[in-house]
Amino acid sequence: MSTEGALFTSESVTEGHPDKVADQVADALLDAHLEQDPLARTAIEVACCTGLVLVMGQVTSRAVVDTQAVVRRTLREIGYVATAGFDADSVAVITALEGQSPDIAQGVDAAVEARGQVGDPFDRVGAGDQGMMFGYACDETPERMPLPVALAHGLARRLGEVRKQGSLPYLRPDGKTQVTVEYRGGRPARVHTVVISTQHAPDVDVAVVAADMRRHVLEPVVPADLLDGATRFLVNPTGRFVVGGPQGDSGLTGRKIIVDTYGGYARHGGGAFSGKDPTKVDRSASYAARHVAKNLVAAGLCARCEVRVAYAIGVARPLAVDVDTQGTGVMADAALAGLVREVFDLRPAAIIDRLRLRRPIYRALAAYGHFGRTDVVAPWEETDQAAALAESARESSRA
């Protein structure tokens, strides 16, 4: 992005947004299974609307999980009690879960590379699906995320904080944020527009909400040097946001995949994360690709990069691993991809082992993005391989 005055916009949503409610319920159920059975296989989908939560999909697990209890506890923790119009205690919970298809299971249990052989244990687990997964990192923020989505997540998270702390007791769980950043010479220069839409109690004046959003949400999150007299700040542009959450709009898992990743700044493979155990490369390989991209930037080998990894179902080894540094690499992209293949093992079992993915860590990731997080357990955010990449680059340049 090098055009003078170019604008880029990213959004985020709070944990009370109906789609994020669905994601959190799905990942809370995944965590509940992993607590008892680290080898559990899940592909859980959740839909929610006024008075109803539907849990469906496939689960193969030795765990004994009270699905209704997990659903209600998750809704309660988000803040959906009677006063919010969607009551954790009275909502109907319908469950339609079955075991994983044996046709899929046989490809995960015994990858193409391992059939009829003892071999490398990381060759034994096949990818749980086909597809292309993407990872991205850049040097725009300390967490190596694009600035627009980093700010949007920060604002959404702050909305949740002031609601739960009681600073603004009239706030309700649902909310959305959006940030437009102006770039000059390919670098963030200023914040052009901030939009905050927040659910609120019916008796609160819109002017009070706007003033509180500036003081308690915008100013603590957005650096003052990125704001100027021309920055637009829009709060609840419709003028009222009382009916929200699943009461105002139905929610569904996997419908906020751009919020979950890079805010549209980089490509997405199409597969959602929430509800899926780590044998599903939609999730685990996307985490691994982010790990690779962040370490490449941390090693000083590029200012930004997109990592692409392709898989076939039932096959352990990736079909392709590519790197695109968008012209910022210290060496050719093909050479950097070669370094990645030397340093990182991107077979599903190796990813699961390296990133320690068979733990109940997922509910906390299901709101406010899966990347750039410092407040939750996210091993793919570690820059533990940056030194190895830098050394491999030096050896390659000497060869």
CSV table of C-alpha atoms in Angstrom, one decimal:
chain,number,residue,atom,x,y,z
A,1,MET,CA,0.0,0.0,0.0
A,2,SER,CA,2.0,3.0,-1.3
A,3,THR,CA,-0.6,5.4,-2.7
A,4,GLU,CA,-0.5,8.8,-1.0
A,5,GLY,CA,-3.6,9.3,1.1
A,6,ALA,CA,-4.8,5.7,0.7
A,7,LEU,CA,-7.5,4.6,3.2
A,8,PHE,CA,-8.0,1.2,4.8
A,9,THR,CA,-10.8,0.1,7.1
A,10,SER,CA,-11.1,-2.8,9.5
A,11,GLU,CA,-13.9,-3.7,11.9
A,12,SER,CA,-14.3,-5.7,15.1
A,13,VAL,CA,-17.2,-6.7,17.3
A,14,THR,CA,-17.7,-7.3,21.0
A,15,GLU,CA,-18.2,-10.6,22.7
A,16,GLY,CA,-21.9,-9.9,22.8
A,17,HIS,CA,-22.3,-9.7,19.0
A,18,PRO,CA,-24.6,-12.6,18.0
A,19,ASP,CA,-22.0,-14.2,15.7
A,20,LYS,CA,-19.4,-14.0,18.4
A,21,VAL,CA,-21.8,-15.5,20.9
A,22,ALA,CA,-22.0,-18.5,18.6
A,23,ASP,CA,-18.2,-18.7,18.2
A,24,GLN,CA,-17.7,-18.5,22.0
A,25,VAL,CA,-20.3,-21.2,22.7
A,26,ALA,CA,-18.7,-23.5,20.1
A,27,ASP,CA,-15.2,-23.0,21.5
A,28,ALA,CA,-16.4,-23.3,25.1
A,29,LEU,CA,-17.7,-26.7,24.2
A,30,LEU,CA,-14.4,-27.6,22.4
A,31,ASP,CA,-12.5,-26.6,25.6
A,32,ALA,CA,-14.9,-28.7,27.8
A,33,HIS,CA,-14.1,-31.8,25.7
A,34,LEU,CA,-10.3,-31.1,25.6
A,35,GLU,CA,-10.2,-30.7,29.4
A,36,GLN,CA,-11.2,-34.4,29.7
A,37,ASP,CA,-10.0,-35.8,26.4
A,38,PRO,CA,-7.1,-34.0,24.6
A,39,LEU,CA,-7.6,-36.2,21.5
A,40,ALA,CA,-11.3,-35.2,21.1
A,41,ARG,CA,-12.4,-34.4,17.6
A,42,THR,CA,-15.0,-31.7,17.2
A,43,ALA,CA,-16.6,-29.8,14.4
A,44,ILE,CA,-19.3,-27.9,16.3
A,45,GLU,CA,-21.6,-25.3,14.8
A,46,VAL,CA,-23.8,-23.0,16.8
A,47,ALA,CA,-26.8,-20.8,15.7
A,48,CYS,CA,-28.6,-18.5,18.0
A,49,CYS,CA,-31.6,-16.2,17.8
A,50,THR,CA,-34.3,-14.9,20.2
A,51,GLY,CA,-34.9,-17.5,22.8
A,52,LEU,CA,-32.9,-20.3,21.1
A,53,VAL,CA,-29.4,-21.7,20.9
A,54,LEU,CA,-28.9,-24.6,18.4
A,55,VAL,CA,-25.7,-26.7,18.8
A,56,MET,CA,-25.0,-29.1,15.9
A,57,GLY,CA,-22.2,-30.9,14.2
A,58,GLN,CA,-19.8,-33.7,14.9
A,59,VAL,CA,-18.0,-34.7,18.2
A,60,THR,CA,-15.9,-37.8,18.8
A,61,SER,CA,-14.8,-37.7,22.4
A,62,ARG,CA,-14.4,-39.8,25.6
A,63,ALA,CA,-15.4,-36.7,27.6
A,64,VAL,CA,-18.7,-36.4,29.3
A,65,VAL,CA,-19.9,-32.8,28.8
A,66,ASP,CA,-23.1,-31.2,29.9
A,67,THR,CA,-23.8,-29.2,26.7
A,68,GLN,CA,-26.6,-27.2,28.2
A,69,ALA,CA,-24.6,-26.2,31.2
A,70,VAL,CA,-21.7,-25.0,29.1
A,71,VAL,CA,-24.0,-23.0,26.8
A,72,ARG,CA,-25.7,-21.3,29.7
A,73,ARG,CA,-22.5,-20.6,31.6
A,74,THR,CA,-21.0,-19.0,28.4
A,75,LEU,CA,-24.0,-16.8,27.8
A,76,ARG,CA,-24.0,-15.7,31.5
A,77,GLU,CA,-20.3,-14.8,31.3
A,78,ILE,CA,-20.8,-12.8,28.2
A,79,GLY,CA,-23.5,-10.8,30.0
A,80,TYR,CA,-26.7,-12.2,28.6
A,81,VAL,CA,-29.0,-12.2,31.6
A,82,ALA,CA,-32.7,-11.1,31.7
A,83,THR,CA,-31.8,-7.4,31.5
A,84,ALA,CA,-30.0,-7.8,28.2
A,85,GLY,CA,-33.0,-9.3,26.4
A,86,PHE,CA,-31.5,-12.8,25.9
A,87,ASP,CA,-31.6,-14.8,29.1
A,88,ALA,CA,-28.9,-17.4,29.8
A,89,ASP,CA,-31.3,-19.2,32.2
A,90,SER,CA,-34.4,-19.3,30.1
A,91,VAL,CA,-33.1,-19.7,26.5
A,92,ALA,CA,-34.0,-23.0,24.8
A,93,VAL,CA,-30.9,-25.1,24.0
A,94,ILE,CA,-31.3,-27.7,21.3
A,95,THR,CA,-28.5,-30.2,20.7
A,96,ALA,CA,-27.9,-32.2,17.5
A,97,LEU,CA,-24.4,-33.7,17.7
A,98,GLU,CA,-23.1,-37.0,16.2
A,99,GLY,CA,-19.8,-38.7,15.8
A,100,GLN,CA,-17.2,-37.7,13.2
A,101,SER,CA,-17.6,-39.4,9.8
A,102,PRO,CA,-15.5,-42.6,9.6
A,103,ASP,CA,-14.5,-41.6,6.1
A,104,ILE,CA,-12.9,-38.4,7.4
A,105,ALA,CA,-11.5,-40.1,10.6
A,106,GLN,CA,-9.6,-42.7,8.7
A,107,GLY,CA,-7.6,-40.0,6.9
A,108,VAL,CA,-6.8,-38.2,10.1
A,109,ASP,CA,-5.9,-41.4,12.0
A,110,ALA,CA,-3.6,-42.6,9.3
A,111,ALA,CA,-2.2,-40.2,6.8
A,112,VAL,CA,-1.3,-41.2,3.3
A,113,GLU,CA,2.4,-41.1,4.2
A,114,ALA,CA,2.1,-43.5,7.1
A,115,ARG,CA,-0.2,-46.2,5.8
A,116,GLY,CA,1.4,-49.5,6.2
A,117,GLN,CA,4.6,-48.0,7.8
A,118,VAL,CA,5.9,-47.2,11.2
A,119,GLY,CA,8.0,-44.1,10.1
A,120,ASP,CA,7.9,-40.6,11.5
A,121,PRO,CA,5.1,-40.1,14.1
A,122,PHE,CA,4.4,-36.7,12.6
A,123,ASP,CA,3.6,-38.5,9.3
A,124,ARG,CA,0.8,-40.4,11.0
A,125,VAL,CA,-1.8,-37.6,11.3
A,126,GLY,CA,-3.4,-36.5,8.1
A,127,ALA,CA,-4.9,-33.1,7.5
A,128,GLY,CA,-8.6,-33.0,8.6
A,129,ASP,CA,-9.6,-31.2,5.4
A,130,GLN,CA,-8.2,-29.7,2.2
A,131,GLY,CA,-7.6,-26.0,1.6
A,132,MET,CA,-5.3,-23.1,1.6
A,133,MET,CA,-4.4,-21.3,4.8
A,134,PHE,CA,-2.9,-17.9,5.2
A,135,GLY,CA,-0.8,-16.1,7.8
A,136,TYR,CA,0.2,-12.5,7.9
A,137,ALA,CA,2.4,-10.1,9.9
A,138,CYS,CA,3.8,-6.6,9.5
A,139,ASP,CA,5.7,-4.0,11.4
A,140,GLU,CA,2.9,-1.5,11.9
A,141,THR,CA,2.3,-2.3,15.5
A,142,PRO,CA,4.3,-3.9,18.4
A,143,GLU,CA,2.2,-7.1,18.0
A,144,ARG,CA,3.0,-7.1,14.3
A,145,MET,CA,-0.6,-6.7,13.2
A,146,PRO,CA,-2.1,-4.2,10.7
A,147,LEU,CA,-3.0,-1.0,12.6
A,148,PRO,CA,-6.7,-0.7,11.5
A,149,VAL,CA,-7.7,-4.1,12.9
A,150,ALA,CA,-5.5,-3.7,16.0
A,151,LEU,CA,-7.2,-0.4,16.9
A,152,ALA,CA,-10.7,-1.9,16.1
A,153,HIS,CA,-10.0,-4.8,18.4
A,154,GLY,CA,-8.7,-2.5,21.1
A,155,LEU,CA,-11.9,-0.4,21.0
A,156,ALA,CA,-14.1,-3.5,21.0
A,157,ARG,CA,-12.3,-5.0,24.0
A,158,ARG,CA,-12.4,-1.6,25.8
A,159,LEU,CA,-16.2,-1.6,25.3
A,160,GLY,CA,-16.4,-4.9,27.1
A,161,GLU,CA,-14.1,-3.7,29.9
A,162,VAL,CA,-16.1,-0.6,30.8
A,163,ARG,CA,-19.3,-2.6,30.7
A,164,LYS,CA,-18.1,-5.3,33.0
A,165,GLN,CA,-16.2,-3.0,35.3
A,166,GLY,CA,-19.4,-1.0,35.8
A,167,SER,CA,-17.9,2.3,34.6
A,168,LEU,CA,-20.8,2.7,32.1
A,169,PRO,CA,-23.6,0.6,33.7
A,170,TYR,CA,-26.1,1.4,30.9
A,171,LEU,CA,-24.0,-0.5,28.3
A,172,ARG,CA,-25.3,-3.9,27.0
A,173,PRO,CA,-23.2,-6.8,25.6
A,174,ASP,CA,-23.6,-6.2,21.8
A,175,GLY,CA,-21.3,-3.8,20.0
A,176,LYS,CA,-19.3,-3.1,16.9
A,177,THR,CA,-16.2,-0.9,16.1
A,178,GLN,CA,-14.7,0.2,12.9
A,179,VAL,CA,-11.4,2.2,12.2
A,180,THR,CA,-10.3,3.8,8.9
A,181,VAL,CA,-6.6,4.6,8.8
A,182,GLU,CA,-5.0,6.9,6.2
A,183,TYR,CA,-1.7,5.7,4.8
A,184,ARG,CA,1.1,7.8,3.4
A,185,GLY,CA,4.0,6.2,1.6
A,186,GLY,CA,2.8,2.8,2.7
A,187,ARG,CA,2.8,3.7,6.4
A,188,PRO,CA,0.0,4.6,8.8
A,189,ALA,CA,-0.2,8.4,9.1
A,190,ARG,CA,-3.5,9.2,10.9
A,191,VAL,CA,-6.9,7.8,11.9
A,192,HIS,CA,-9.4,9.1,9.4
A,193,THR,CA,-12.7,7.7,11.0
A,194,VAL,CA,-13.7,5.8,14.1
A,195,VAL,CA,-17.2,4.2,14.3
A,196,ILE,CA,-18.5,2.8,17.6
A,197,SER,CA,-22.0,1.2,17.8
A,198,THR,CA,-22.9,0.0,21.2
A,199,GLN,CA,-26.0,-1.5,22.7
A,200,HIS,CA,-27.4,0.5,25.6
A,201,ALA,CA,-30.3,0.8,28.0
A,202,PRO,CA,-33.4,2.5,26.6
A,203,ASP,CA,-33.4,5.5,28.8
A,204,VAL,CA,-29.9,6.8,28.0
A,205,ASP,CA,-29.6,9.9,25.8
A,206,VAL,CA,-27.5,9.5,22.6
A,207,ALA,CA,-25.4,12.6,23.5
A,208,VAL,CA,-24.4,11.0,26.8
A,209,VAL,CA,-23.4,7.8,25.0
A,210,ALA,CA,-21.3,9.7,22.5
A,211,ALA,CA,-19.5,11.7,25.2
A,212,ASP,CA,-18.8,8.6,27.2
A,213,MET,CA,-17.5,6.7,24.2
A,214,ARG,CA,-15.0,9.4,23.5
A,215,ARG,CA,-13.8,9.7,27.1
A,216,HIS,CA,-13.9,6.1,28.2
A,217,VAL,CA,-13.3,4.1,25.0
A,218,LEU,CA,-11.7,6.2,22.2
A,219,GLU,CA,-9.2,8.2,24.1
A,220,PRO,CA,-7.7,5.3,26.2
A,221,VAL,CA,-7.2,3.2,23.0
A,222,VAL,CA,-6.3,5.4,20.0
A,223,PRO,CA,-2.9,7.2,20.4
A,224,ALA,CA,-3.5,11.0,20.5
A,225,ASP,CA,-0.9,11.6,17.8
A,226,LEU,CA,-3.0,9.6,15.3
A,227,LEU,CA,-6.1,11.8,15.9
A,228,ASP,CA,-6.5,15.4,14.5
A,229,GLY,CA,-9.2,17.9,14.0
A,230,ALA,CA,-10.4,16.2,10.8
A,231,THR,CA,-10.8,12.7,12.4
A,232,ARG,CA,-14.5,11.7,12.2
A,233,PHE,CA,-16.0,10.0,15.3
A,234,LEU,CA,-19.4,8.4,14.8
A,235,VAL,CA,-21.3,6.8,17.7
A,236,ASN,CA,-24.5,4.8,17.1
A,237,PRO,CA,-25.1,6.4,13.7
A,238,THR,CA,-28.7,5.1,13.6
A,239,GLY,CA,-29.4,7.1,16.7
A,240,ARG,CA,-30.5,4.2,18.9
A,241,PHE,CA,-29.2,0.7,19.7
A,242,VAL,CA,-31.3,-0.9,22.4
A,243,VAL,CA,-32.4,-4.2,20.8
A,244,GLY,CA,-29.2,-6.2,20.3
A,245,GLY,CA,-27.4,-9.6,20.5
A,246,PRO,CA,-29.3,-12.7,19.3
A,247,GLN,CA,-32.6,-10.9,20.0
A,248,GLY,CA,-31.8,-8.3,17.4
A,249,ASP,CA,-30.0,-10.5,14.8
A,250,SER,CA,-29.4,-14.2,14.5
A,251,GLY,CA,-25.8,-15.4,15.1
A,252,LEU,CA,-23.8,-18.2,13.5
A,253,THR,CA,-20.4,-19.6,13.9
A,254,GLY,CA,-17.8,-18.7,11.3
A,255,ARG,CA,-19.4,-15.5,10.1
A,256,LYS,CA,-16.7,-13.2,11.4
A,257,ILE,CA,-13.6,-14.7,9.8
A,258,ILE,CA,-12.2,-11.4,8.8
A,259,VAL,CA,-12.6,-10.1,12.3
A,260,ASP,CA,-10.9,-13.3,13.5
A,261,THR,CA,-7.8,-12.7,11.3
A,262,TYR,CA,-6.4,-9.6,9.8
A,263,GLY,CA,-9.3,-7.3,9.2
A,264,GLY,CA,-9.2,-7.8,5.5
A,265,TYR,CA,-5.6,-6.7,5.2
A,266,ALA,CA,-4.5,-10.2,4.1
A,267,ARG,CA,-6.3,-13.0,2.5
A,268,HIS,CA,-8.3,-15.7,4.3
A,269,GLY,CA,-8.5,-19.3,3.3
A,270,GLY,CA,-12.3,-19.5,3.8
A,271,GLY,CA,-12.4,-21.9,6.7
A,272,ALA,CA,-13.6,-20.7,10.1
A,273,PHE,CA,-11.8,-21.5,13.4
A,274,SER,CA,-14.3,-21.8,16.2
A,275,GLY,CA,-15.7,-25.2,17.2
A,276,LYS,CA,-12.9,-27.1,15.4
A,277,ASP,CA,-10.3,-29.2,17.1
A,278,PRO,CA,-6.6,-28.8,16.0
A,279,THR,CA,-6.6,-31.7,13.5
A,280,LYS,CA,-8.6,-29.3,11.3
A,281,VAL,CA,-6.0,-27.4,9.4
A,282,ASP,CA,-8.5,-24.5,8.9
A,283,ARG,CA,-7.5,-23.7,12.5
A,284,SER,CA,-4.1,-25.2,13.3
A,285,ALA,CA,-2.4,-24.4,10.0
A,286,SER,CA,-3.7,-20.8,10.1
A,287,TYR,CA,-2.2,-20.5,13.5
A,288,ALA,CA,1.1,-22.0,12.2
A,289,ALA,CA,1.1,-19.7,9.2
A,290,ARG,CA,0.8,-16.7,11.5
A,291,HIS,CA,3.6,-18.1,13.6
A,292,VAL,CA,5.8,-18.3,10.5
A,293,ALA,CA,4.9,-14.8,9.2
A,294,LYS,CA,5.5,-13.1,12.6
A,295,ASN,CA,8.9,-14.8,13.0
A,296,LEU,CA,9.9,-13.7,9.5
A,297,VAL,CA,9.1,-10.1,10.4
A,298,ALA,CA,10.7,-10.4,13.9
A,299,ALA,CA,13.9,-11.8,12.3
A,300,GLY,CA,14.2,-8.6,10.2
A,301,LEU,CA,13.8,-10.5,6.9
A,302,CYS,CA,10.9,-8.4,5.7
A,303,ALA,CA,8.6,-5.6,6.8
A,304,ARG,CA,5.4,-7.5,6.0
A,305,CYS,CA,4.6,-10.9,4.6
A,306,GLU,CA,1.8,-13.3,3.8
A,307,VAL,CA,2.5,-17.0,4.2
A,308,ARG,CA,0.4,-19.5,2.2
A,309,VAL,CA,0.2,-23.2,3.0
A,310,ALA,CA,-1.9,-25.8,1.1
A,311,TYR,CA,-3.2,-29.2,2.3
A,312,ALA,CA,-5.0,-32.2,1.0
A,313,ILE,CA,-7.3,-34.1,3.3
A,314,GLY,CA,-5.7,-37.3,4.7
A,315,VAL,CA,-2.2,-36.1,3.7
A,316,ALA,CA,0.3,-35.0,6.4
A,317,ARG,CA,2.8,-33.0,4.4
A,318,PRO,CA,1.7,-29.6,2.9
A,319,LEU,CA,1.2,-29.5,-0.9
A,320,ALA,CA,2.8,-26.1,-1.1
A,321,VAL,CA,4.4,-23.4,1.2
A,322,ASP,CA,4.8,-19.9,-0.3
A,323,VAL,CA,5.9,-16.5,1.0
A,324,ASP,CA,4.9,-13.1,-0.3
A,325,THR,CA,6.8,-10.2,1.2
A,326,GLN,CA,5.2,-7.6,-1.1
A,327,GLY,CA,8.6,-6.3,-2.1
A,328,THR,CA,10.0,-5.8,1.5
A,329,GLY,CA,12.1,-9.0,1.8
A,330,VAL,CA,15.9,-9.0,2.2
A,331,MET,CA,16.0,-11.9,-0.3
A,332,ALA,CA,13.8,-13.4,-2.9
A,333,ASP,CA,10.4,-14.7,-1.7
A,334,ALA,CA,11.2,-18.2,-3.0
A,335,ALA,CA,14.4,-18.2,-0.9
A,336,LEU,CA,12.5,-17.1,2.2
A,337,ALA,CA,10.0,-19.9,1.5
A,338,GLY,CA,13.0,-22.3,1.4
A,339,LEU,CA,14.1,-21.0,4.9
A,340,VAL,CA,10.6,-21.6,6.2
A,341,ARG,CA,10.6,-25.2,5.0
A,342,GLU,CA,13.9,-25.7,6.8
A,343,VAL,CA,12.9,-24.2,10.1
A,344,PHE,CA,9.2,-25.0,10.4
A,345,ASP,CA,7.5,-28.4,10.3
A,346,LEU,CA,4.0,-27.7,8.9
A,347,ARG,CA,2.6,-31.2,9.2
A,348,PRO,CA,-0.6,-31.1,11.3
A,349,ALA,CA,0.8,-33.3,14.1
A,350,ALA,CA,4.0,-31.3,14.2
A,351,ILE,CA,2.0,-28.0,14.4
A,352,ILE,CA,-0.2,-29.5,17.2
A,353,ASP,CA,2.9,-30.5,19.1
A,354,ARG,CA,4.9,-27.3,18.6
A,355,LEU,CA,2.0,-24.9,19.5
A,356,ARG,CA,0.6,-27.2,22.2
A,357,LEU,CA,-2.9,-27.1,20.7
A,358,ARG,CA,-4.5,-30.0,22.6
A,359,ARG,CA,-5.3,-27.7,25.5
A,360,PRO,CA,-8.5,-25.9,26.4
A,361,ILE,CA,-7.4,-22.4,25.2
A,362,TYR,CA,-10.0,-21.6,22.6
A,363,ARG,CA,-12.9,-19.9,24.3
A,364,ALA,CA,-10.7,-16.9,25.1
A,365,LEU,CA,-9.7,-16.5,21.5
A,366,ALA,CA,-13.3,-16.6,20.1
A,367,ALA,CA,-13.7,-12.8,20.6
A,368,TYR,CA,-11.4,-9.9,19.8
A,369,GLY,CA,-9.3,-11.8,17.2
A,370,HIS,CA,-7.1,-14.9,17.2
A,371,PHE,CA,-3.9,-13.0,16.3
A,372,GLY,CA,-1.9,-10.2,17.9
A,373,ARG,CA,-3.1,-11.3,21.3
A,374,THR,CA,-1.0,-10.8,24.4
A,375,ASP,CA,-3.8,-11.3,27.0
A,376,VAL,CA,-4.4,-15.0,26.3
A,377,VAL,CA,-2.5,-18.2,25.7
A,378,ALA,CA,-1.4,-18.0,22.0
A,379,PRO,CA,1.9,-19.8,21.3
A,380,TRP,CA,1.7,-18.8,17.6
A,381,GLU,CA,2.4,-15.2,18.7
A,382,GLU,CA,5.8,-16.2,20.1
A,383,THR,CA,8.9,-15.1,18.1
A,384,ASP,CA,10.9,-18.1,19.2
A,385,GLN,CA,12.1,-19.0,15.7
A,386,ALA,CA,13.3,-15.6,14.6
A,387,ALA,CA,16.9,-16.2,15.5
A,388,ALA,CA,16.9,-19.6,13.7
A,389,LEU,CA,15.5,-17.9,10.6
A,390,ALA,CA,18.0,-15.0,10.7
A,391,GLU,CA,20.9,-17.5,11.1
A,392,SER,CA,19.6,-19.6,8.1
A,393,ALA,CA,19.4,-16.4,6.1
A,394,ARG,CA,23.0,-15.6,6.9
A,395,GLU,CA,24.1,-19.1,6.0
A,396,SER,CA,22.2,-18.9,2.7
A,397,SER,CA,23.8,-15.6,1.8
A,398,ARG,CA,27.3,-17.1,2.5
A,399,ALA,CA,26.7,-20.1,0.4
